[in-house]
Tab-separated table of C-alpha atoms in Angstrom:
chain	number	residue	atom	x	y	z
A	261	MET	CA	-0.048	-0.001	0.007
A	262	SER	CA	1.468	3.418	-0.987
A	263	THR	CA	2.083	6.017	1.805
A	264	PRO	CA	-0.958	8.285	1.995
A	265	ARG	CA	-0.233	11.892	1.270
A	266	GLU	CA	-0.493	14.078	4.107
A	267	PHE	CA	-1.866	17.650	4.268
A	268	ASP	CA	-1.005	19.635	7.622
A	269	GLY	CA	-3.401	22.254	8.921
A	270	ARG	CA	-0.821	24.230	10.539
A	271	VAL	CA	1.417	24.273	7.554
A	272	CYS	CA	-1.622	25.321	5.659
A	273	ASN	CA	-2.094	28.435	7.835
A	274	GLY	CA	1.577	29.304	7.928
A	275	ALA	CA	2.771	27.985	11.426
A	276	ALA	CA	5.830	26.250	11.540
A	277	ALA	CA	4.973	23.631	14.247
A	278	ARG	CA	3.514	20.309	13.089
A	279	PRO	CA	0.700	18.856	14.851
A	280	TRP	CA	-0.371	15.457	15.874
A	281	SER	CA	-0.194	13.130	12.700
A	282	TRP	CA	-2.162	9.958	11.835
A	283	ASP	CA	-1.581	6.989	9.585
A	284	PRO	CA	-4.820	5.403	8.275
A	285	SER	CA	-2.963	1.995	8.119
A	286	GLY	CA	-1.886	2.065	11.716
A	287	PRO	CA	-3.038	-0.024	14.586
A	288	LEU	CA	-4.950	2.934	16.164
A	289	PHE	CA	-7.872	2.161	13.634
A	290	ALA	CA	-7.850	-1.688	13.895
A	291	ARG	CA	-11.195	-1.493	15.190
A	292	THR	CA	-12.682	1.853	14.550
A	293	LEU	CA	-16.199	2.972	15.856
A	294	PHE	CA	-17.871	6.038	14.132
A	295	LEU	CA	-20.660	7.980	15.963
A	296	HIS	CA	-23.089	9.471	13.446
A	297	ALA	CA	-26.145	11.496	13.881
A	298	HIS	CA	-28.280	10.445	10.992
A	299	PRO	CA	-28.420	7.955	7.991
A	300	ASP	CA	-26.361	9.866	5.270
A	301	ASP	CA	-23.794	11.115	7.745
A	302	GLU	CA	-21.476	8.361	7.322
A	303	ALA	CA	-21.287	9.276	3.570
A	304	ILE	CA	-21.470	13.114	3.866
A	305	GLN	CA	-19.453	13.579	6.934
A	306	ALA	CA	-16.985	10.726	6.723
A	307	GLY	CA	-17.122	8.952	3.488
A	308	GLY	CA	-13.544	9.635	2.439
A	309	LEU	CA	-12.273	8.660	5.801
A	310	THR	CA	-14.511	5.540	6.131
A	311	ALA	CA	-13.152	4.295	2.715
A	312	LEU	CA	-9.674	5.070	3.680
A	313	LEU	CA	-9.888	2.875	6.718
A	314	THR	CA	-11.777	-0.070	5.210
A	315	ALA	CA	-9.487	-0.059	2.207
A	316	ALA	CA	-6.526	-0.556	4.747
A	317	GLY	CA	-8.250	-3.579	6.095
A	318	HIS	CA	-9.563	-2.363	9.328
A	319	ARG	CA	-12.727	-3.255	11.167
A	320	VAL	CA	-15.253	-0.227	10.833
A	321	SER	CA	-18.392	-0.036	12.862
A	322	ILE	CA	-21.071	2.695	12.768
A	323	LEU	CA	-23.309	3.707	15.485
A	324	THR	CA	-26.217	5.843	14.129
A	325	CYS	CA	-28.077	7.733	16.699
A	326	THR	CA	-31.426	8.578	14.850
A	327	ARG	CA	-33.145	7.396	11.851
A	328	GLY	CA	-33.591	10.880	10.352
A	329	GLU	CA	-37.305	11.152	11.060
A	330	GLU	CA	-37.241	14.951	10.696
A	331	GLY	CA	-35.647	14.858	7.307
A	332	GLU	CA	-37.383	16.018	4.097
A	333	ALA	CA	-37.757	13.785	0.876
A	334	VAL	CA	-37.301	14.645	-2.674
A	335	PRO	CA	-40.642	14.938	-4.175
A	336	GLY	CA	-41.890	11.840	-5.949
A	337	ILE	CA	-39.455	9.458	-4.090
A	338	LEU	CA	-42.012	8.179	-1.583
A	339	PRO	CA	-45.434	7.092	-2.407
A	340	ALA	CA	-48.286	9.716	-2.306
A	341	GLY	CA	-49.489	9.992	1.279
A	342	ALA	CA	-46.480	8.214	2.826
A	343	GLY	CA	-45.712	9.087	6.333
A	344	GLU	CA	-42.983	8.711	8.782
A	345	ALA	CA	-43.012	5.040	8.797
A	346	GLU	CA	-42.292	5.032	5.031
A	347	LEU	CA	-39.739	7.738	5.488
A	348	VAL	CA	-37.823	5.571	8.174
A	349	ALA	CA	-37.956	2.431	6.192
A	350	ARG	CA	-36.454	4.347	3.230
A	351	ARG	CA	-33.649	5.834	5.335
A	352	GLU	CA	-32.855	2.456	6.838
A	353	ALA	CA	-32.591	0.790	3.353
A	354	GLU	CA	-30.339	3.789	2.161
A	355	ILE	CA	-27.896	3.364	4.981
A	356	THR	CA	-27.788	-0.375	4.628
A	357	ARG	CA	-26.512	0.017	1.003
A	358	ALA	CA	-24.222	3.042	1.641
A	359	ARG	CA	-22.425	1.063	4.542
A	360	ALA	CA	-21.915	-1.801	2.278
A	361	ILE	CA	-20.475	0.395	-0.423
A	362	LEU	CA	-18.019	1.914	1.925
A	363	GLY	CA	-16.936	-1.396	3.378
A	364	VAL	CA	-18.372	-0.964	6.951
A	365	THR	CA	-18.120	-4.077	8.970
A	366	ASP	CA	-21.341	-3.543	10.894
A	367	GLY	CA	-23.795	-0.873	11.637
A	368	PHE	CA	-25.957	-0.244	14.935
A	369	TRP	CA	-28.726	2.066	16.110
A	370	LEU	CA	-28.424	3.874	19.443
A	371	GLY	CA	-31.093	2.501	21.679
A	372	THR	CA	-31.233	-0.903	19.807
A	373	ALA	CA	-29.413	-4.045	21.279
A	374	PRO	CA	-26.598	-4.390	21.400
A	375	ALA	CA	-26.333	-0.318	21.660
A	376	LEU	CA	-28.802	-0.496	24.460
A	377	ALA	CA	-28.052	-0.513	28.343
A	378	SER	CA	-28.618	-3.510	30.121
A	379	GLY	CA	-31.904	-4.096	31.472
A	380	ALA	CA	-33.318	-1.109	29.404
A	381	ALA	CA	-36.383	-1.597	27.065
A	382	PRO	CA	-35.569	-0.697	23.468
A	383	ARG	CA	-35.790	3.017	22.671
A	384	ARG	CA	-35.525	5.172	19.685
A	385	TYR	CA	-33.762	8.553	19.688
A	386	ARG	CA	-35.588	10.808	17.326
A	387	ASP	CA	-34.115	13.202	14.825
A	388	SER	CA	-34.206	16.649	16.384
A	389	GLY	CA	-34.827	18.470	13.297
A	390	MET	CA	-33.339	21.952	12.649
A	391	VAL	CA	-33.943	25.333	11.383
A	392	TRP	CA	-31.561	27.725	9.496
A	393	ILE	CA	-30.454	30.602	11.838
A	394	ALA	CA	-28.215	32.065	9.278
A	395	PRO	CA	-27.364	31.206	5.646
A	396	GLY	CA	-25.657	27.757	5.842
A	397	VAL	CA	-25.761	27.446	9.771
A	398	ALA	CA	-28.262	25.329	11.506
A	399	GLY	CA	-29.942	25.476	14.999
A	400	PRO	CA	-32.281	23.252	16.878
A	401	ALA	CA	-35.823	23.085	15.869
A	402	PRO	CA	-38.258	24.463	18.629
A	403	SER	CA	-40.564	21.731	17.935
A	404	ALA	CA	-38.090	18.904	19.035
A	405	GLY	CA	-39.702	16.764	21.793
A	406	PRO	CA	-38.259	15.093	24.926
A	407	ARG	CA	-37.354	12.036	22.828
A	408	ALA	CA	-35.193	14.011	20.365
A	409	PHE	CA	-31.571	12.857	20.414
A	410	SER	CA	-30.338	16.292	21.358
A	411	ARG	CA	-32.819	16.784	24.155
A	412	ALA	CA	-32.771	13.302	25.675
A	413	GLU	CA	-30.776	12.608	28.801
A	414	LEU	CA	-27.062	12.408	28.021
A	415	SER	CA	-26.510	9.847	30.741
A	416	GLU	CA	-29.170	7.605	28.940
A	417	GLU	CA	-27.290	7.952	25.619
A	418	ILE	CA	-23.873	7.264	27.210
A	419	ALA	CA	-25.265	4.140	28.892
A	420	ASP	CA	-26.613	2.722	25.626
A	421	ALA	CA	-23.316	3.569	23.821
A	422	ARG	CA	-21.133	2.081	26.499
A	423	ALA	CA	-23.157	-1.194	26.115
A	424	LEU	CA	-21.948	-1.288	22.381
A	425	LEU	CA	-18.429	-0.393	23.332
A	426	ALA	CA	-18.429	-3.872	25.471
A	427	HIS	CA	-19.538	-5.514	22.181
A	428	VAL	CA	-17.413	-4.013	19.449
A	429	ARG	CA	-14.191	-3.170	21.715
A	430	PRO	CA	-13.105	-0.336	19.634
A	431	THR	CA	-9.530	0.857	19.511
A	432	VAL	CA	-10.611	4.230	18.657
A	433	ILE	CA	-13.978	6.395	18.586
A	434	ILE	CA	-14.471	8.941	15.864
A	435	GLY	CA	-16.904	11.761	16.457
A	436	TYR	CA	-17.410	15.423	15.192
A	437	ASP	CA	-15.770	18.636	16.071
A	438	ALA	CA	-17.395	21.316	18.128
A	439	ALA	CA	-18.434	23.078	14.929
A	440	ALA	CA	-20.361	19.646	14.148
A	441	SER	CA	-20.335	20.457	10.331
A	442	TYR	CA	-23.012	23.170	10.047
A	443	GLY	CA	-24.268	23.142	13.633
A	444	HIS	CA	-27.189	20.751	13.564
A	445	PRO	CA	-28.268	19.979	17.037
A	446	ASP	CA	-27.894	16.237	16.680
A	447	HIS	CA	-24.282	16.646	15.096
A	448	VAL	CA	-23.497	18.714	18.282
A	449	ARG	CA	-24.926	16.114	20.641
A	450	VAL	CA	-22.671	13.472	18.796
A	451	HIS	CA	-19.675	15.555	19.615
A	452	HIS	CA	-20.520	15.814	23.305
A	453	LEU	CA	-21.395	12.095	23.397
A	454	ALA	CA	-17.979	10.964	21.796
A	455	ARG	CA	-16.103	13.140	24.193
A	456	ALA	CA	-17.990	11.851	27.192
A	457	LEU	CA	-17.329	8.220	26.126
A	458	GLY	CA	-13.540	9.028	25.919
A	459	ARG	CA	-13.570	10.657	29.240
A	460	ILE	CA	-15.430	7.726	30.981
A	461	THR	CA	-13.713	4.812	29.238
A	462	GLY	CA	-10.165	5.965	28.348
A	463	ILE	CA	-10.727	4.915	24.779
A	464	PRO	CA	-8.891	7.400	22.339
A	465	VAL	CA	-11.191	9.757	20.695
A	466	LEU	CA	-10.720	11.660	17.387
A	467	GLU	CA	-12.539	14.370	16.028
A	468	LEU	CA	-13.404	14.839	12.570
A	469	ALA	CA	-12.631	18.295	11.057
A	470	SER	CA	-15.855	20.218	9.719
A	471	THR	CA	-13.923	22.200	7.259
A	472	PRO	CA	-10.446	21.970	5.515
A	473	GLY	CA	-7.361	23.829	6.410
A	474	GLN	CA	-7.894	24.449	10.105
A	475	ALA	CA	-4.717	24.980	12.239
A	476	GLY	CA	-3.884	21.887	14.455
A	477	TRP	CA	-5.445	19.415	12.225
A	478	CYS	CA	-3.807	16.772	10.279
A	479	TYR	CA	-5.520	16.129	6.792
A	480	ARG	CA	-5.083	13.049	4.419
A	481	THR	CA	-6.104	12.495	1.118
A	482	ALA	CA	-8.885	10.228	0.175
A	483	ARG	CA	-9.084	11.184	-3.496
A	484	GLU	CA	-8.471	7.692	-4.654
A	485	HIS	CA	-11.791	6.750	-3.162
A	486	GLU	CA	-13.785	9.408	-4.827
A	487	ALA	CA	-15.888	6.865	-6.925
A	488	THR	CA	-16.645	4.978	-3.531
A	489	VAL	CA	-17.859	7.951	-1.974
A	490	VAL	CA	-20.022	9.093	-4.817
A	491	ALA	CA	-21.628	5.665	-5.013
A	492	ALA	CA	-22.414	5.821	-1.207
A	493	LEU	CA	-23.817	9.358	-1.411
A	494	ARG	CA	-26.101	8.377	-4.310
A	495	CYS	CA	-27.664	5.749	-2.201
A	496	TYR	CA	-29.443	8.710	-0.504
A	497	ALA	CA	-31.479	9.713	-3.625
A	498	SER	CA	-34.416	10.462	-1.263
A	499	GLN	CA	-32.473	13.582	0.107
A	500	LEU	CA	-29.631	14.601	-1.865
A	501	THR	CA	-28.003	14.921	-5.184
A	502	VAL	CA	-24.357	14.751	-6.280
A	503	VAL	CA	-24.078	17.940	-8.386
A	504	GLU	CA	-22.251	18.016	-11.761
A	505	ARG	CA	-19.328	19.958	-11.373
A	506	THR	CA	-20.038	22.548	-14.171
A	507	ASP	CA	-23.638	23.009	-13.455
A	508	PRO	CA	-24.353	26.757	-14.131
A	509	ALA	CA	-27.461	26.403	-12.080
A	510	LEU	CA	-25.112	26.439	-8.901
A	511	ALA	CA	-24.818	30.150	-9.016
A	512	GLY	CA	-26.678	31.903	-6.176
A	513	LEU	CA	-27.314	28.858	-4.223
A	514	PRO	CA	-26.384	28.967	-0.437
A	515	VAL	CA	-23.292	26.858	0.553
A	516	ILE	CA	-23.599	25.009	3.927
A	517	GLY	CA	-20.836	26.163	6.203
A	518	ALA	CA	-19.626	28.933	3.842
A	519	PRO	CA	-19.136	32.612	5.051
A	520	ASP	CA	-21.798	34.893	3.663
A	521	SER	CA	-23.611	32.124	1.771
A	522	GLY	CA	-25.583	33.613	-1.115
A	523	SER	CA	-23.137	36.529	-1.583
A	524	ALA	CA	-21.379	37.522	-4.664
A	525	ALA	CA	-18.148	35.785	-3.212
A	526	VAL	CA	-19.965	32.401	-2.883
A	527	ASN	CA	-21.701	32.869	-6.238
A	528	ALA	CA	-18.295	33.402	-7.773
A	529	VAL	CA	-16.978	30.213	-6.232
A	530	CYS	CA	-19.861	28.295	-7.564
A	531	ASP	CA	-19.523	29.928	-11.145
A	532	THR	CA	-15.556	29.556	-11.496
A	533	ALA	CA	-13.367	28.327	-8.729
A	534	LEU	CA	-15.275	25.043	-8.150
A	535	THR	CA	-14.952	24.176	-11.890
A	536	ALA	CA	-11.164	24.937	-11.605
A	537	VAL	CA	-10.494	22.640	-8.661
A	538	TYR	CA	-12.741	19.840	-10.062
A	539	SER	CA	-10.508	19.594	-13.139
A	540	GLY	CA	-8.554	16.849	-11.385
A	541	GLU	CA	-5.284	18.621	-11.442
A	542	HIS	CA	-5.607	20.765	-8.226
A	543	ARG	CA	-3.317	19.700	-5.389
A	544	PRO	CA	-2.912	21.609	-1.994
A	545	GLU	CA	0.093	23.870	-1.624
A	546	PRO	CA	1.819	24.417	1.514
A	547	ASP	CA	0.278	28.144	1.820
A	548	GLY	CA	-3.267	26.828	0.519
A	549	GLU	CA	-6.112	24.979	1.713
A	550	PRO	CA	-7.158	21.619	0.468
A	551	ALA	CA	-9.893	21.961	-2.179
A	552	PRO	CA	-13.372	20.554	-2.058
A	553	GLN	CA	-13.577	17.563	-4.415
A	554	LEU	CA	-17.385	16.852	-4.295
A	555	LEU	CA	-20.620	18.789	-4.173
A	556	ILE	CA	-23.991	17.782	-3.198
A	557	ARG	CA	-27.322	19.514	-3.196
A	558	HIS	CA	-29.695	18.732	-0.468
A	559	VAL	CA	-33.478	18.460	-0.851
A	560	GLY	CA	-33.931	22.064	0.464
A	561	GLY	CA	-31.561	23.299	-2.361
A	562	GLN	CA	-28.387	24.091	-0.091
A	563	LEU	CA	-24.985	23.195	-1.569
A	564	GLN	CA	-22.475	21.545	0.549
A	565	GLU	CA	-18.940	20.941	-0.353
A	566	LEU	CA	-17.375	17.590	0.764
A	567	PRO	CA	-13.519	17.665	0.833
A	568	LEU	CA	-11.765	14.449	0.023
A	569	TRP	CA	-9.189	15.525	2.734
A	570	PRO	CA	-10.473	14.086	6.022
A	571	GLY	CA	-8.958	15.939	8.877
A	572	LEU	CA	-8.564	14.521	12.413
A	573	ARG	CA	-7.270	15.445	15.766
A	574	PRO	CA	-7.387	14.042	19.189
A	575	ALA	CA	-10.279	15.355	21.300
A	576	GLU	CA	-9.628	17.615	24.106
A	577	GLY	CA	-6.677	19.203	22.309
A	578	ALA	CA	-4.299	16.129	23.301
A	579	SER	CA	-0.900	16.462	21.196
A	580	SER	CA	-0.538	12.633	20.793
A	581	PHE	CA	-1.590	9.455	22.178
A	582	SER	CA	-1.001	5.722	21.462
A	583	ILE	CA	-2.934	2.492	22.478
A	584	PRO	CA	-1.625	-0.592	24.047
A	585	GLU	CA	-0.722	-3.287	21.761
A	586	SER	CA	-2.758	-5.791	24.009
A	587	SER	CA	-6.016	-4.013	22.672
A	588	VAL	CA	-4.998	-4.644	19.077
A	589	PRO	CA	-5.528	-8.127	17.235
A	590	ALA	CA	-2.444	-9.885	17.001
A	591	THR	CA	-2.404	-9.884	13.162
A	592	THR	CA	-2.697	-6.229	13.213
A	593	ALA	CA	-0.358	-5.467	15.908
A	594	ALA	CA	2.345	-7.501	14.104
A	595	ALA	CA	1.914	-5.704	10.772
A	596	HIS	CA	2.095	-2.016	12.495
A	597	SER	CA	4.868	-2.070	15.125
A	598	THR	CA	5.555	1.700	14.866
A	599	PRO	CA	4.058	4.323	17.375
A	600	VAL	CA	0.512	5.811	16.348
A	601	ALA	CA	1.659	9.332	17.189
A	602	GLU	CA	4.692	11.279	15.823
């Protein structure tokens, strides 16, 4: 396996110091557990990283916390008069296909065994919904009820997730950073849940960068897995579209997470810059940022850029950590004898 190209966030932003680094083929990722908020997040938020890890031969599990009950559906996808049950069934079918394409070993739902606290009755954490509080930035929906994932008792969610940890025995947990992509309340709760699990259990927790080029993060290219990520994204035809890179209809549409979405600057990005970086020739430079490689349009019309440069850093700002060899399968430990952190 060729050595993955590395892009360092601090170098990108002009600082001389080099942060913690990660190797997708290393033993830290032998049994990786991703925490995700909704069906589609494994493809949107972490498709490139997941493909990197499964291609390296690691066992990758995904814990999804809700079934996306509050999400919208593309008109005509569901039968006329379809309700929540039909939407949930569609989401469950979509995530099953997407996980298989990404090479995921197994997937679980929070509140359903084995991701259920001992002695507890099965329970569902509902999608909290969201409202746009600024262009490209989400906030909690005022209608979210007490069983919404972002409003349920965190201690209950921790208990359910810990039951799964005993089943999966992960060597690392991967959640979201504090920005939680575009601030969806369920993504923010995943951030807090992952950190809590790390503090309680001592299992290493990594956070996935919401945006490229942040100082203190280490990025690695997943460009070679673009086709896999696109195929996983296309499983979610009920809620998103992978946008053609030169589509002139992009102009004027808001870009999730972009500053001043809908402004002339964003329109110019949609008209010209995206076409340039999608030519296949773009590579990050020491004083530049990794370019977005994919673009999707959500059912509400918002665009979202998906870099194929996943960035990670240890939670709580730790500079480095390693894992005991006793927690790694013997075959994996023998193949990777170098320290995880540099």
